[in-house]
CSV table of C-alpha atoms in Angstrom, one decimal:
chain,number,residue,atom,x,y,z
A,1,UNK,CA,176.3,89.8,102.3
A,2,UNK,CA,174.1,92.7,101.0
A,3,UNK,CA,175.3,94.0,97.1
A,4,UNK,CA,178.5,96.2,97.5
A,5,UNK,CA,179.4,95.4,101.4
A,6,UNK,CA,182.7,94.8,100.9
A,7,UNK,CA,182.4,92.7,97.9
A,8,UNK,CA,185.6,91.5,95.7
A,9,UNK,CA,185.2,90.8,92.3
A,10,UNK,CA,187.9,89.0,89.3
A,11,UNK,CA,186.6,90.8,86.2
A,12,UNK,CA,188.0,89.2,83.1
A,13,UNK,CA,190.0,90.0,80.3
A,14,UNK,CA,190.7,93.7,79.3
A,15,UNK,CA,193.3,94.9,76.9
A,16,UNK,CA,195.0,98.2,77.3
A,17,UNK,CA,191.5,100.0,78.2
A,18,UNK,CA,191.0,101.8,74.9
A,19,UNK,CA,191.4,99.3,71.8
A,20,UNK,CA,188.6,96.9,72.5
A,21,UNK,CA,184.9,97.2,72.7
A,22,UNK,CA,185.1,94.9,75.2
A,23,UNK,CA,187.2,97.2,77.2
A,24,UNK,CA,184.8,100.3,76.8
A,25,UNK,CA,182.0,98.0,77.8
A,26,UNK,CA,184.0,96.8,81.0
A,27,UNK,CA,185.2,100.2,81.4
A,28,UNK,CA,181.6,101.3,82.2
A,29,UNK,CA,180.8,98.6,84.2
A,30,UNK,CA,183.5,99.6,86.4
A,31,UNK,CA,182.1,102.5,87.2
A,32,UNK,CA,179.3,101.2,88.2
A,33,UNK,CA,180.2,99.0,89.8
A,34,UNK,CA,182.8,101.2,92.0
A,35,UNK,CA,180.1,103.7,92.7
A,36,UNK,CA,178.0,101.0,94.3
A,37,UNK,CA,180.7,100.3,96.7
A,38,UNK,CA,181.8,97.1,94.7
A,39,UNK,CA,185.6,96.4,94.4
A,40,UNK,CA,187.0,95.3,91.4
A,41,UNK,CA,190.6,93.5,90.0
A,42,UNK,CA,191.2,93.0,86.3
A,43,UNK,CA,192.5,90.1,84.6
A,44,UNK,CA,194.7,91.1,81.0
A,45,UNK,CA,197.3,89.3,79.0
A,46,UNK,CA,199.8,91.9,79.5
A,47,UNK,CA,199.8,94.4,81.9
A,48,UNK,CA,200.6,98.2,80.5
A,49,UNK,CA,200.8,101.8,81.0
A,50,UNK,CA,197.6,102.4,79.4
A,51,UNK,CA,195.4,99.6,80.7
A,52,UNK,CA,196.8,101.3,84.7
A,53,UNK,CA,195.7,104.7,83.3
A,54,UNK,CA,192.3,103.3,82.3
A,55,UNK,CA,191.9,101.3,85.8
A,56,UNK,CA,193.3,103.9,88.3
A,57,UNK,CA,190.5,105.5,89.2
A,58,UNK,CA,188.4,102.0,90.4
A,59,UNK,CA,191.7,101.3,92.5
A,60,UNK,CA,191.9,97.8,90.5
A,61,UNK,CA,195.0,95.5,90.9
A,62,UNK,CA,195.9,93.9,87.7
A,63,UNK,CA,196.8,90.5,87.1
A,64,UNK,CA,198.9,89.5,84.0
A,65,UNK,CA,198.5,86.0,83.3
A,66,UNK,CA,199.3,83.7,80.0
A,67,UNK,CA,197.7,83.7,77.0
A,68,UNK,CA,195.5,80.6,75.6
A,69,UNK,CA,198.5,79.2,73.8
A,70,UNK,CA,199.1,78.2,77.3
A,71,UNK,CA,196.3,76.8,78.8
A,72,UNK,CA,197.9,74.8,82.2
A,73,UNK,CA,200.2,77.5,82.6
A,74,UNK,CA,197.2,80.1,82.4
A,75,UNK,CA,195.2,77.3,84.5
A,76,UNK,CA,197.6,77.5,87.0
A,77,UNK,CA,198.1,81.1,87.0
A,78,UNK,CA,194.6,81.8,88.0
A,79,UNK,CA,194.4,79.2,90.4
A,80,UNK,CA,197.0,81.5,91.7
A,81,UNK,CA,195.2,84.6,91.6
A,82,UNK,CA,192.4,82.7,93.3
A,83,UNK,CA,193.9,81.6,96.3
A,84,UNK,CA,195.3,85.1,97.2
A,85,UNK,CA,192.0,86.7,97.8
A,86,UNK,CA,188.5,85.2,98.9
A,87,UNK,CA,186.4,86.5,95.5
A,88,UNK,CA,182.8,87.0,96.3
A,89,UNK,CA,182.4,86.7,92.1
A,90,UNK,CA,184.5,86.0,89.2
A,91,UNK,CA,182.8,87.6,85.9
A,92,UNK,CA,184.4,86.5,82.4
A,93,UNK,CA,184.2,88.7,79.2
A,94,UNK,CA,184.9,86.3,76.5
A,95,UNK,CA,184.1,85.9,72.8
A,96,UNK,CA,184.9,82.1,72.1
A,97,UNK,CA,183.5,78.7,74.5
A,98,UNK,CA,187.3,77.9,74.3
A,99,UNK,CA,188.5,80.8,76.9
A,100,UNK,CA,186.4,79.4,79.6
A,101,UNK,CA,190.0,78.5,81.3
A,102,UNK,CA,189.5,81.1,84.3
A,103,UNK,CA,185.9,79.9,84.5
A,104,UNK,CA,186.6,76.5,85.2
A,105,UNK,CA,189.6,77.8,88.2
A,106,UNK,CA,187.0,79.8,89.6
A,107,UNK,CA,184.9,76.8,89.7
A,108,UNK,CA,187.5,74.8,91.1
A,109,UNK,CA,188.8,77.3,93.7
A,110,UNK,CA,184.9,77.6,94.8
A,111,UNK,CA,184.0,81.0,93.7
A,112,UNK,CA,180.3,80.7,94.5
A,113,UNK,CA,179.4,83.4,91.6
A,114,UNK,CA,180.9,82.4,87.9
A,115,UNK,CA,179.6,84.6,85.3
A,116,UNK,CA,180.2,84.3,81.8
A,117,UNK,CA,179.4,87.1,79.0
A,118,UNK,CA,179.3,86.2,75.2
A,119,UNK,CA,180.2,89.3,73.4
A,120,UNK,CA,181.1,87.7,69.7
A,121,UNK,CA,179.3,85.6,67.0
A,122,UNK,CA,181.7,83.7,65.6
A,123,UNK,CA,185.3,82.1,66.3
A,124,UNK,CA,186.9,84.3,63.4
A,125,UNK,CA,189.8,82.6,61.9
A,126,UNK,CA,191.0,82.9,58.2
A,127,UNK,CA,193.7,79.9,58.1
A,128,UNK,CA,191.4,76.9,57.7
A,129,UNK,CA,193.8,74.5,59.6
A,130,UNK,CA,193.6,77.0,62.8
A,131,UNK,CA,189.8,77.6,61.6
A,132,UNK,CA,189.3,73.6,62.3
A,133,UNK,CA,191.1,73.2,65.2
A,134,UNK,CA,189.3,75.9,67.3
A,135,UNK,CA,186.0,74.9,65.8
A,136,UNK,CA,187.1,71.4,67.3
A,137,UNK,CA,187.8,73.3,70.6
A,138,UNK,CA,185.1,75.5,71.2
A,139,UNK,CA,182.7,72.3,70.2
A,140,UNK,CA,184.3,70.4,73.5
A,141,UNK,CA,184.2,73.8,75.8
A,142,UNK,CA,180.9,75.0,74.8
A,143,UNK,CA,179.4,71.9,76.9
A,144,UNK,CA,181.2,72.2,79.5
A,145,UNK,CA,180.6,76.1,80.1
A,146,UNK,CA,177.0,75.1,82.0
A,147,UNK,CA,179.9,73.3,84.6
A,148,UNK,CA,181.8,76.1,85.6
A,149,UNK,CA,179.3,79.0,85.7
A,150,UNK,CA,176.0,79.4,87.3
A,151,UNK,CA,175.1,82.8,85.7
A,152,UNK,CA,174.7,83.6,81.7
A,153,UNK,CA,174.6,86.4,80.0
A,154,UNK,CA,174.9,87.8,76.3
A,155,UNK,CA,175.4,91.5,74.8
A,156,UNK,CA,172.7,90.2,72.0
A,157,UNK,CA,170.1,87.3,71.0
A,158,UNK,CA,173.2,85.8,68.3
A,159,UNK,CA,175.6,86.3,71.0
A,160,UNK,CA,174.0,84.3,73.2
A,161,UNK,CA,173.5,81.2,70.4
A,162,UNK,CA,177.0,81.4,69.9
A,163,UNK,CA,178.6,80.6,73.2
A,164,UNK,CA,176.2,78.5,75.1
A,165,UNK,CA,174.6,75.3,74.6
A,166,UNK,CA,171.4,75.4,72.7
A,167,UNK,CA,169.6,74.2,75.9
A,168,UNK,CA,170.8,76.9,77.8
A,169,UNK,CA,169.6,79.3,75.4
A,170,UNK,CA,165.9,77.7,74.6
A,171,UNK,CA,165.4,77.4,78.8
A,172,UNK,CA,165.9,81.1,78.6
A,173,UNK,CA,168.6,80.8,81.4
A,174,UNK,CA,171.0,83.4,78.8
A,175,UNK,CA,170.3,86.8,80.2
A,176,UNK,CA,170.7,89.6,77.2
A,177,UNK,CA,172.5,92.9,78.5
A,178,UNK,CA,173.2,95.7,76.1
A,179,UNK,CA,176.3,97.4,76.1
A,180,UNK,CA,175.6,100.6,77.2
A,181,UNK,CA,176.4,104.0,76.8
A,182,UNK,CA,176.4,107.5,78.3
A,183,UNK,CA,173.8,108.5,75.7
A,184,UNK,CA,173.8,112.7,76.4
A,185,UNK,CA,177.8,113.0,75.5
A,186,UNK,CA,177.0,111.3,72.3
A,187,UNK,CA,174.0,113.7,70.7
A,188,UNK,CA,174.9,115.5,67.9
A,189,UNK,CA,175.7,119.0,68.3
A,190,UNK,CA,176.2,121.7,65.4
A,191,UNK,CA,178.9,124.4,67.2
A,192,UNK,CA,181.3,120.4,67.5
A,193,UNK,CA,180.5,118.9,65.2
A,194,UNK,CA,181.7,122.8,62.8
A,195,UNK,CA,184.7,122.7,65.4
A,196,UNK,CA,185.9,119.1,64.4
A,197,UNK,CA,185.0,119.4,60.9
A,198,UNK,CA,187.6,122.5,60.5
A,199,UNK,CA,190.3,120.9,62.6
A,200,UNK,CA,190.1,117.5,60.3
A,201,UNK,CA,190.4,120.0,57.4
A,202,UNK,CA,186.9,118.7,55.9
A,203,UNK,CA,185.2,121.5,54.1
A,204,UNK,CA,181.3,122.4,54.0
A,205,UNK,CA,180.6,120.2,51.0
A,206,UNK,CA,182.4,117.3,51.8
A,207,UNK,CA,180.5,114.3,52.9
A,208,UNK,CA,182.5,112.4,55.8
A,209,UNK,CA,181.8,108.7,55.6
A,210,UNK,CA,183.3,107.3,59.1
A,211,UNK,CA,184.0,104.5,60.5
A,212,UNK,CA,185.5,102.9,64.4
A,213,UNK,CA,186.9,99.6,64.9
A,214,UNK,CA,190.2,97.2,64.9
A,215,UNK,CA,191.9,96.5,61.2
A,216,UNK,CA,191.0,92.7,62.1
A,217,UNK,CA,189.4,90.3,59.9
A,218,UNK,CA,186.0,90.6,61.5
A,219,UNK,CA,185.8,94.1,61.0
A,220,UNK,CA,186.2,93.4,57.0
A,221,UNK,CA,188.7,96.7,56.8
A,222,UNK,CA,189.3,96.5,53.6
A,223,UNK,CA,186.0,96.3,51.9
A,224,UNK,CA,185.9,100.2,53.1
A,225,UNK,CA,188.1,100.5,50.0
A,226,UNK,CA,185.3,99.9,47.8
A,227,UNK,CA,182.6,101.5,49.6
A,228,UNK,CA,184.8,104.3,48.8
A,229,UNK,CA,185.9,103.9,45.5
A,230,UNK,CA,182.3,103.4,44.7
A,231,UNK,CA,180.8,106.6,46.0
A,232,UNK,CA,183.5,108.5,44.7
A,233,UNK,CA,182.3,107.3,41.3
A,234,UNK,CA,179.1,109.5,42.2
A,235,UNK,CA,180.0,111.7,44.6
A,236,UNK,CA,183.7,113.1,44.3
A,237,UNK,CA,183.6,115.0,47.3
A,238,UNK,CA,183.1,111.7,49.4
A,239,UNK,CA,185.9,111.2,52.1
A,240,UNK,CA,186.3,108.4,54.6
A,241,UNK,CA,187.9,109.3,57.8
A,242,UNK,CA,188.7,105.7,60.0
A,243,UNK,CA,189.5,105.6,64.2
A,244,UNK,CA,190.8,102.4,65.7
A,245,UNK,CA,194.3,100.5,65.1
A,246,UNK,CA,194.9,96.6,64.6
A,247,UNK,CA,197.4,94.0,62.9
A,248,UNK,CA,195.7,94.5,59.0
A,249,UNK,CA,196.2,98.8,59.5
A,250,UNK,CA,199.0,99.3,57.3
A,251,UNK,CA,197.9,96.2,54.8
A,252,UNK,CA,194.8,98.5,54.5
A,253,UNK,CA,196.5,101.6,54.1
A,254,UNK,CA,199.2,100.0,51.4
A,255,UNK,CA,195.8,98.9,49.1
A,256,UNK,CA,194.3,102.3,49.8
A,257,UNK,CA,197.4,104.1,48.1
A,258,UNK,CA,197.1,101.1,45.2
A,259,UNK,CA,193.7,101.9,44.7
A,260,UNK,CA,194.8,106.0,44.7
A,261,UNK,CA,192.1,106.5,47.6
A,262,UNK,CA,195.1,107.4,50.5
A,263,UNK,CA,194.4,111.2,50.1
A,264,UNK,CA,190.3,111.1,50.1
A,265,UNK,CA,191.0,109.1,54.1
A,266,UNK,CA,192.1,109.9,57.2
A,267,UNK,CA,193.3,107.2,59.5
A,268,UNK,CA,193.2,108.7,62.7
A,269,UNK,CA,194.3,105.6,65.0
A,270,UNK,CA,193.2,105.0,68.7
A,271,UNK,CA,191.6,108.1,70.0
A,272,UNK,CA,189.7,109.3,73.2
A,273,UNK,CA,187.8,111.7,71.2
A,274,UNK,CA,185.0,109.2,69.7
A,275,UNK,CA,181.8,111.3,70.6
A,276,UNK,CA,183.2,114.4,68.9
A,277,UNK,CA,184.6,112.6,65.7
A,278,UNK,CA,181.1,111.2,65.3
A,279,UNK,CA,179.8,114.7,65.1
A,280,UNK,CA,182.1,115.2,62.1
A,281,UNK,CA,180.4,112.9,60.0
A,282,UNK,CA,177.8,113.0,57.4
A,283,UNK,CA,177.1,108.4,57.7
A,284,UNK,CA,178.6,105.7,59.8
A,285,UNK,CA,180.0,102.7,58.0
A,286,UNK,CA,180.3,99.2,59.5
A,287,UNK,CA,180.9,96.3,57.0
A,288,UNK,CA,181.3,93.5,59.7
A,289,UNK,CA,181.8,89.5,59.0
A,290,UNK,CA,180.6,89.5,62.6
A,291,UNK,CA,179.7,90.9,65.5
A,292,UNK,CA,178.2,90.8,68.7
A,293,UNK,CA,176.5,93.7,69.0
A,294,UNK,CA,178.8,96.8,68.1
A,295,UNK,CA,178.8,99.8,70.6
A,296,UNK,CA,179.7,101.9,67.5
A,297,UNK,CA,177.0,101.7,65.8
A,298,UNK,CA,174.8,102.6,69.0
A,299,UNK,CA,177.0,105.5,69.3
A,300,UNK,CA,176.3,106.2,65.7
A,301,UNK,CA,172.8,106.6,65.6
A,302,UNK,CA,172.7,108.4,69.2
A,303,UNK,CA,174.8,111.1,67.2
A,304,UNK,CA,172.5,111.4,64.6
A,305,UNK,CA,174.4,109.8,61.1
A,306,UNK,CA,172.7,107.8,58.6
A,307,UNK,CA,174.0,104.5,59.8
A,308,UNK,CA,174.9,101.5,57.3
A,309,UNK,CA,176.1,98.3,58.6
A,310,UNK,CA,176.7,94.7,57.4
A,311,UNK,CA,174.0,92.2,57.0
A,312,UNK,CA,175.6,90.0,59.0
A,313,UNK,CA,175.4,92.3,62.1
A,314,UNK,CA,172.5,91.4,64.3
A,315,UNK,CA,169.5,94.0,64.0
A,316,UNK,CA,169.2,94.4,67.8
A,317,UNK,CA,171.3,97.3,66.9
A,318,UNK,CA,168.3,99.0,64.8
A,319,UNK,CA,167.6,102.0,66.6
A,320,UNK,CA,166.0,104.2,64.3
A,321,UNK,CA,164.8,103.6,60.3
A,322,UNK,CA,168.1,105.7,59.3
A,323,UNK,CA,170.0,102.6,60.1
A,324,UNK,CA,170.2,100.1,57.3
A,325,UNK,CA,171.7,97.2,56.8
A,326,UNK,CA,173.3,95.8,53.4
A,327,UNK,CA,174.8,92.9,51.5
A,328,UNK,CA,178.8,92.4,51.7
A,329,UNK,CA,178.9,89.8,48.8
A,330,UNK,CA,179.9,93.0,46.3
A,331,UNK,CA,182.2,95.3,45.1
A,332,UNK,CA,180.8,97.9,47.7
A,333,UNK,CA,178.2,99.3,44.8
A,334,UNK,CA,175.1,98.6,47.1
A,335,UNK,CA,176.7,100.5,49.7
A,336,UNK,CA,177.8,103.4,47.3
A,337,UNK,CA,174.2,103.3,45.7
A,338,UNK,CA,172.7,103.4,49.6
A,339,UNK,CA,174.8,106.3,50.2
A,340,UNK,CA,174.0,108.7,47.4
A,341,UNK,CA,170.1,108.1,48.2
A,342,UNK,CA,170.7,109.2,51.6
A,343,UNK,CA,171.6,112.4,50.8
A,344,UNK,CA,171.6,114.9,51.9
A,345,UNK,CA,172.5,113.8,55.5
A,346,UNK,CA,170.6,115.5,58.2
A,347,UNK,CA,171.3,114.2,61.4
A,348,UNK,CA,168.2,113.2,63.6
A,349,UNK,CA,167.6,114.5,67.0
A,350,UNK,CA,168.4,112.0,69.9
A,351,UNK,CA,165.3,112.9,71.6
A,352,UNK,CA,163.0,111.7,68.6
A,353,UNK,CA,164.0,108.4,69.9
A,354,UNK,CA,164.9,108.6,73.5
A,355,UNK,CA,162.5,105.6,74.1
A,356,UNK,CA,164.4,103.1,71.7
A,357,UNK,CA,167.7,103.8,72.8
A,358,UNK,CA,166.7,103.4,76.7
A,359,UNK,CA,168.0,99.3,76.6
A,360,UNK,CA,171.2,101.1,75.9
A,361,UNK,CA,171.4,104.0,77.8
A,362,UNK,CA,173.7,103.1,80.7
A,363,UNK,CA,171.6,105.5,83.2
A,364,UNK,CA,168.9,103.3,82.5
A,365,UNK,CA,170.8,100.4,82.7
A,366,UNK,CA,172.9,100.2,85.7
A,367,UNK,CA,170.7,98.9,88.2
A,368,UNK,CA,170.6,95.9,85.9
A,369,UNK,CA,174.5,96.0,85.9
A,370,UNK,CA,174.7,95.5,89.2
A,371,UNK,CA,172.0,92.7,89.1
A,372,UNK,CA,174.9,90.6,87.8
A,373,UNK,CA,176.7,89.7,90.8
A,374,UNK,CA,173.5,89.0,92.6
């Protein structure tokens, strides 16, 4: 069968199509691959309203099957899946060695195409009873992931040490794929960027410190807080304007108000918008306890902001020298001190670095998109 003759792929897992950077990346993938001729269905925890919006142009049927709190029944539900259409390729999303569940049914149901794609660092659990027992469970997967799949790949270089077995990883069998984006709808432009900043209600003078992602525990929320209350101490006219949604949201806006920072932020929730809210900004903030290689901050320094990010974030992400990255173990005063240096913020001109930003451009990419199935 030649690529995109009739070919059925099972992509796995997506969320509602909008909340998830592993969405956006599977999102794009989709297009590619539905442009090549290549049919796709999608595999989600919950079907919705949003996640059918998202999916209705690539004509995708979505499955809904059980979460990891029940593995035989989710075993058995994509056995399911399986046996109601002959899959030329099953490709898994996952961020943990423990969700390799449709993995091993695709095995078993003799899928001859099984790809898994690391897109996290780390397990990420607080509770240290939970934190054991899937550090217990990812230890027993992780081995067995080389069983189910015959095709690796990683969003970065720390990605791909975290799901696979070390061998895997040192044979150089672990293909690394960016996540891509459309690069042009992401360059900064003045006449928006005056647009947004007048319908946010930010004046001239104000410098916009911004931020995208989940209120989870990875995305260390709440250490914003001090980045903020920090540069306020210098510069008064510092605002922080936040896009995304998550469990910790209104924990994070409750300390906000405690800290008498609610009325310097903006928390603008899920949006469509993204490229134009970046053009808004003066500096990009990402304080991560992990990643696997964060889209936003890609998207960040395509639209020209001074970009600061987390130590702990992998610097595959370093497209230009206006992106720096900075120590978490403080009160946010590193970050605050960073900040005022970098003013004022003039934001740089994609094409000064088209080269460097061509492993993530999804043009360039998608030729290697479609090398994934074969």
């Amino acid at each position: 069968m030649f690529l995109g003759e009739s070919m059925e792929v099972l992509i796995g897992y997506m969320i509602d199509g909008r909340n998830s950077g592993i969405d956006k990346y599977l999102l794009r993938v989709l297009r590619v691959f539905y442009d090549a001729g290549i049919h796709a269905d999608i595999l989600t925890g919950k079907d919705n309203v949003d996640l059918r919006a998202c999916l209705a142009p690539f004509k995708a049927e979505i499955h809904e099957i059980p979460g990891l709190m029940h593995p035989q029944k989710q075993y058995k539900a994509m056995r399911k899946i399986l046996s109601q259409k002959a899959y030329d390729a099953a490709y898994f999303n996952i961020s943990e060695p423990m969700h390799c569940i449709g993995a091993k049914a695709a095995h078993d149901a003799g899928v001859s195409r099984v790809i898994l794609h690391s897109h996290s660092t780390s397990q990420g659990e607080s509770s240290i009873v939970k934190a054991f027992l899937k550090s217990f469970m990812n230890g027993r997967s992780r081995n067995k992931l080389p069983k189910y799949a015959n095709d690796y790949y990683a969003c970065s270089k720390a990605a791909a040490k975290w799901l696979f077995p070390s061998e895997l990883v040192e044979q150089n069998k672990v293909k690394i794929l960016y996540n891509p984006i459309e690069v042009e709808r992401y360059a900064f432009d003045s006449a928006v960027r005056a647009k947004m900043r007048s319908v946010l209600g930010f004046s001239e003078k104000d410098i916009v410190l911004g931020h995208i992602g989940n209120y989870v525990m990875a995305k260390n929320s709440a250490y914003l807080l001090k980045i903020l209350q920090k540069t306020r101490e210098k510069l008064p006219n510092a605002k922080l304007l936040l896009i995304g949604d998550g469990p910790d949201r209104l924990a994070v806006e409750a300390q906000a108000k405690e800290m008498r920072l609610f009325e310097h932020m903006q928390f603008l929730g899920i949006r469509d918008d993204v490229p134009s809210l970046l053009q808004a900004m003066d500096a990009f903030l990402l304080p991560s306890l992990f990643e696997g290689l964060p889209v936003s901050a890609i998207e960040a320094q395509v639209a020209g902001l001074k970009t600061f990010l987390s130590d702990r974030i992998t610097d595959e992400v370093k497209l230009t020298d206006d992106c720096v990255f900075l120590d978490i173990e403080n009160n946010g005063g590193t970050w605050a001190n960073a900040i005022v240096n970098a003013q004022p913020c003039v934001h740089k001109d994609v094409h000064s670095f088209r080269e460097q930003i061509r492993p993530f451009d999804l043009d360039a990419q998608k030729e290697e998109i479609l090398s994934i199935l074969g």
